[in-house]
Amino acid sequence: MTILLDSASVDDAVAAAGLGFVRGITTNPALMARETKEPLGHLERLLAAFPEGPVCYQPTRSSFEQMRDEARAAASLAPDRVVAKLPATLDAVKLAGVLKREGVRCALTAVYSPAQALLAHEAGCVWIIPYPDRAARHSEGGLTVVDSLAAMLARLQSSTRILAASLKSSAQVSDSILHGAHDITAPLDVLRSLPSHPLTESAVREFAAAWPQG
Ligand code: E4P
């Protein structure tokens, strides 16, 4: 199981690296647009700020050729670390096959259906990325999306992994894993909230009260 940071902020990347349990980063064009007008230059800054592990980069352009060229340019910055993250369209499936043959690892994102999972498997993607919170907001089943993707990948005995994203709470993080996701990505505030529990906090206060802090 791998925990990733879902952010394009360099400050978030530095903070996540310090947490000790975060192994990489996912970005998307909307997150990038909040931080920069030069996404590839900004990717270099993220790679430096978070010095180990995968960084998923999603091309900001939409045509097949533009996505291909941007994904190649991103991967060339750190071939062992950059994963090309592509929205689960027909063009993206074709492109994932092309990039895989060039040695670039790919993930399909915004995955909602088992048919998309099947194609990601065929294209040799390392991850499919479902959005349980968006699925819930659009009455598309929430975490049941993860169930159906997990069933499809198990049926195919696939090495493609499920990376759950669009997670807004610690409960959604743990529930995603319980529903069959292998890995998760979440914003910094959600990652920081993972150990929070009111009874843990009251126990901490009780222990501290036994030894008044000087
Ligand atoms: C996935 O990698 C995306 O960056 C992200 O989680 C999308 O979901 P959201 O916009 O609902 O947070």
Short mmCIF file of C-alpha atoms and ligand atoms in Angstrom, two decimals:
data_model
loop_
_atom_site.label_atom_id
_atom_site.label_comp_id
_atom_site.label_asym_id
_atom_site.label_seq_id
_atom_site.Cartn_x
_atom_site.Cartn_y
_atom_site.Cartn_z
CA MET A 1 0.00 0.00 0.00
CA THR A 2 1.30 3.41 -0.98
CA ILE A 3 0.12 6.82 0.30
CA LEU A 4 0.59 9.77 -2.05
CA LEU A 5 0.03 13.51 -1.72
CA ASP A 6 -2.60 14.98 -4.09
CA SER A 7 -1.29 18.51 -4.65
CA ALA A 8 0.88 20.63 -6.94
CA SER A 9 2.07 22.93 -4.14
CA VAL A 10 5.81 22.89 -3.44
CA ASP A 11 5.13 23.81 0.21
CA ASP A 12 2.74 20.85 0.49
CA ALA A 13 5.36 18.57 -1.11
CA VAL A 14 8.00 19.61 1.43
CA ALA A 15 5.54 19.15 4.32
CA ALA A 16 4.39 15.75 3.00
CA ALA A 17 8.00 14.57 2.67
CA GLY A 18 8.45 15.41 6.35
CA LEU A 19 5.51 13.25 7.43
CA GLY A 20 7.51 10.10 6.72
CA PHE A 21 4.63 7.97 5.42
CA VAL A 22 4.00 9.74 2.09
CA ARG A 23 5.75 8.08 -0.86
CA GLY A 24 5.00 10.35 -3.83
CA ILE A 25 2.72 12.93 -5.43
CA THR A 26 -0.22 13.14 -7.80
CA THR A 27 -1.02 16.34 -9.66
CA ASN A 28 -3.69 17.31 -12.13
CA PRO A 29 -4.07 20.29 -14.51
CA ALA A 30 -6.43 22.13 -12.13
CA LEU A 31 -4.01 21.77 -9.21
CA MET A 32 -1.11 22.87 -11.46
CA ALA A 33 -3.02 25.93 -12.69
CA ARG A 34 -3.31 27.14 -9.08
CA GLU A 35 0.50 27.12 -8.73
CA THR A 36 2.07 27.97 -12.08
CA LYS A 37 1.81 28.99 -15.71
CA GLU A 38 4.72 26.67 -16.64
CA PRO A 39 3.66 23.15 -15.64
CA LEU A 40 6.80 21.34 -16.80
CA GLY A 41 9.07 23.79 -15.00
CA HIS A 42 6.89 23.40 -11.94
CA LEU A 43 7.14 19.61 -12.20
CA GLU A 44 10.91 19.98 -11.88
CA ARG A 45 10.40 21.99 -8.68
CA LEU A 46 8.08 19.30 -7.28
CA LEU A 47 10.61 16.58 -8.11
CA ALA A 48 13.26 18.52 -6.22
CA ALA A 49 10.98 19.27 -3.25
CA PHE A 50 9.96 15.62 -2.90
CA PRO A 51 13.18 13.84 -3.77
CA GLU A 52 12.05 10.19 -3.98
CA GLY A 53 9.11 8.22 -5.32
CA PRO A 54 6.54 8.56 -8.09
CA VAL A 55 5.20 11.91 -9.25
CA CYS A 56 2.10 11.58 -11.44
CA TYR A 57 1.97 14.31 -14.08
CA GLN A 58 -1.16 14.89 -16.15
CA PRO A 59 -0.68 16.74 -19.46
CA THR A 60 -2.38 20.13 -19.57
CA ARG A 61 -3.16 19.82 -23.31
CA SER A 62 -5.91 17.63 -24.74
CA SER A 63 -5.19 16.34 -28.26
CA PHE A 64 -3.42 12.99 -28.73
CA GLU A 65 -0.27 14.61 -30.12
CA GLN A 66 -0.16 17.33 -27.48
CA MET A 67 -0.69 14.85 -24.62
CA ARG A 68 1.99 12.55 -26.09
CA ASP A 69 4.57 15.30 -26.45
CA GLU A 70 3.86 16.75 -22.99
CA ALA A 71 3.93 13.31 -21.35
CA ARG A 72 7.25 12.53 -23.07
CA ALA A 73 8.72 15.86 -21.95
CA ALA A 74 7.53 15.25 -18.37
CA ALA A 75 8.92 11.71 -18.28
CA SER A 76 12.28 12.86 -19.64
CA LEU A 77 12.76 15.00 -16.50
CA ALA A 78 12.93 11.90 -14.27
CA PRO A 79 12.25 8.68 -16.22
CA ASP A 80 12.29 6.52 -13.08
CA ARG A 81 9.88 8.75 -11.17
CA VAL A 82 7.39 10.45 -13.49
CA VAL A 83 4.16 8.56 -14.21
CA ALA A 84 2.06 9.92 -17.09
CA LYS A 85 -1.48 10.37 -15.75
CA LEU A 86 -4.07 10.40 -18.53
CA PRO A 87 -7.86 10.83 -18.35
CA ALA A 88 -9.57 7.54 -19.28
CA THR A 89 -10.54 8.34 -22.88
CA LEU A 90 -9.95 6.31 -26.04
CA ASP A 91 -7.03 8.58 -27.00
CA ALA A 92 -5.49 8.08 -23.56
CA VAL A 93 -5.73 4.30 -23.83
CA LYS A 94 -4.00 4.44 -27.23
CA LEU A 95 -1.39 6.81 -25.85
CA ALA A 96 -0.74 4.64 -22.79
CA GLY A 97 0.16 1.77 -25.13
CA VAL A 98 2.55 3.99 -27.11
CA LEU A 99 4.22 5.41 -23.99
CA LYS A 100 4.54 2.00 -22.35
CA ARG A 101 6.50 0.75 -25.36
CA GLU A 102 8.83 3.74 -24.87
CA GLY A 103 9.31 2.80 -21.21
CA VAL A 104 7.06 5.51 -19.75
CA ARG A 105 4.76 4.31 -16.96
CA CYS A 106 1.13 5.42 -17.31
CA ALA A 107 -1.95 5.73 -15.10
CA LEU A 108 -5.54 6.21 -16.24
CA THR A 109 -7.40 8.77 -14.16
CA ALA A 110 -11.07 9.72 -13.66
CA VAL A 111 -11.91 6.02 -13.91
CA TYR A 112 -15.51 5.13 -13.08
CA SER A 113 -16.28 1.89 -14.95
CA PRO A 114 -14.99 -1.70 -15.09
CA ALA A 115 -14.69 -1.31 -18.88
CA GLN A 116 -12.16 1.48 -18.35
CA ALA A 117 -10.30 -0.75 -15.88
CA LEU A 118 -10.19 -3.54 -18.45
CA LEU A 119 -8.63 -1.19 -21.03
CA ALA A 120 -6.09 0.12 -18.50
CA HIS A 121 -5.07 -3.48 -17.85
CA GLU A 122 -4.72 -4.16 -21.58
CA ALA A 123 -2.64 -0.99 -22.03
CA GLY A 124 -0.32 -2.04 -19.19
CA CYS A 125 -1.11 0.91 -16.92
CA VAL A 126 0.45 0.85 -13.47
CA TRP A 127 -2.58 2.52 -11.87
CA ILE A 128 -6.24 3.26 -12.45
CA ILE A 129 -7.41 6.25 -10.46
CA PRO A 130 -11.10 6.34 -9.39
CA TYR A 131 -12.67 9.35 -7.63
CA PRO A 132 -14.99 7.95 -4.92
CA ASP A 133 -15.98 11.36 -3.52
CA ARG A 134 -16.93 12.73 -6.95
CA ALA A 135 -18.77 9.46 -7.65
CA ALA A 136 -20.79 9.99 -4.45
CA ARG A 137 -21.49 13.64 -5.31
CA HIS A 138 -22.82 12.62 -8.74
CA SER A 139 -24.84 9.65 -7.43
CA GLU A 140 -22.47 7.26 -9.23
CA GLY A 141 -22.11 4.93 -6.28
CA GLY A 142 -19.25 6.42 -4.25
CA LEU A 143 -17.04 3.65 -2.98
CA THR A 144 -18.99 0.96 -4.88
CA VAL A 145 -17.04 2.19 -7.92
CA VAL A 146 -13.90 0.90 -6.20
CA ASP A 147 -15.61 -2.46 -5.54
CA SER A 148 -16.40 -2.98 -9.22
CA LEU A 149 -12.91 -1.92 -10.37
CA ALA A 150 -11.30 -4.25 -7.83
CA ALA A 151 -13.53 -7.13 -9.00
CA MET A 152 -12.55 -6.54 -12.63
CA LEU A 153 -8.81 -6.38 -11.91
CA ALA A 154 -9.03 -9.51 -9.74
CA ARG A 155 -10.91 -11.33 -12.53
CA LEU A 156 -8.12 -10.39 -14.96
CA GLN A 157 -5.40 -11.26 -12.43
CA SER A 158 -4.07 -7.83 -13.37
CA SER A 159 -0.95 -6.16 -12.03
CA THR A 160 -2.66 -2.77 -12.56
CA ARG A 161 -3.30 -1.20 -9.16
CA ILE A 162 -6.16 0.97 -7.91
CA LEU A 163 -5.08 4.39 -6.62
CA ALA A 164 -8.10 6.00 -4.98
CA ALA A 165 -8.25 9.81 -5.33
CA SER A 166 -10.68 12.65 -4.69
CA LEU A 167 -10.69 11.70 -1.01
CA LYS A 168 -11.95 14.36 1.40
CA SER A 169 -11.72 12.64 4.80
CA SER A 170 -9.72 10.04 6.72
CA ALA A 171 -12.79 7.75 6.62
CA GLN A 172 -12.83 7.89 2.81
CA VAL A 173 -9.11 7.00 2.80
CA SER A 174 -9.50 3.91 4.98
CA ASP A 175 -12.81 2.90 3.35
CA SER A 176 -11.16 3.04 -0.08
CA ILE A 177 -8.61 0.47 1.03
CA LEU A 178 -11.33 -1.67 2.64
CA HIS A 179 -13.24 -1.56 -0.67
CA GLY A 180 -10.25 -2.86 -2.63
CA ALA A 181 -8.03 0.12 -3.51
CA HIS A 182 -4.33 -0.74 -3.29
CA ASP A 183 -3.07 2.81 -2.81
CA ILE A 184 -4.51 6.24 -2.03
CA THR A 185 -3.75 9.88 -2.79
CA ALA A 186 -5.14 12.75 -0.73
CA PRO A 187 -4.59 16.45 0.01
CA LEU A 188 -2.19 17.41 2.80
CA ASP A 189 -4.96 18.28 5.29
CA VAL A 190 -6.55 14.85 4.84
CA LEU A 191 -3.18 13.10 5.25
CA ARG A 192 -2.51 15.09 8.42
CA SER A 193 -5.96 14.12 9.77
CA LEU A 194 -5.36 10.35 9.39
CA PRO A 195 -4.36 9.74 13.04
CA SER A 196 -7.12 11.96 14.46
CA HIS A 197 -9.66 10.39 16.81
CA PRO A 198 -11.44 12.16 19.68
CA LEU A 199 -10.72 9.33 22.13
CA THR A 200 -7.02 9.36 21.19
CA GLU A 201 -6.96 13.08 21.83
CA SER A 202 -8.66 12.75 25.22
CA ALA A 203 -6.23 9.96 26.16
CA VAL A 204 -3.29 12.21 25.21
CA ARG A 205 -4.70 15.00 27.41
CA GLU A 206 -5.16 12.52 30.29
CA PHE A 207 -1.56 11.21 30.02
CA ALA A 208 -0.16 14.73 29.78
CA ALA A 209 -2.15 15.79 32.88
CA ALA A 210 -0.46 12.98 34.86
CA TRP A 211 2.91 14.64 34.21
CA PRO A 212 2.41 18.41 34.25
CA GLN A 213 4.60 19.81 31.42
CA GLY A 214 7.19 22.31 32.63
C1 E4P B 1 -6.60 12.77 -8.78
O1 E4P B 1 -5.45 12.45 -8.91
C2 E4P B 1 -7.09 14.14 -8.74
O2 E4P B 1 -5.96 14.99 -8.57
C3 E4P B 1 -8.08 14.56 -7.69
O3 E4P B 1 -8.07 13.74 -6.57
C4 E4P B 1 -9.42 14.84 -8.30
O4 E4P B 1 -10.46 14.92 -7.40
P1 E4P B 1 -11.09 16.21 -6.71
O5 E4P B 1 -10.90 17.39 -7.64
O6 E4P B 1 -12.51 15.84 -6.48
O7 E4P B 1 -10.31 16.39 -5.44
#
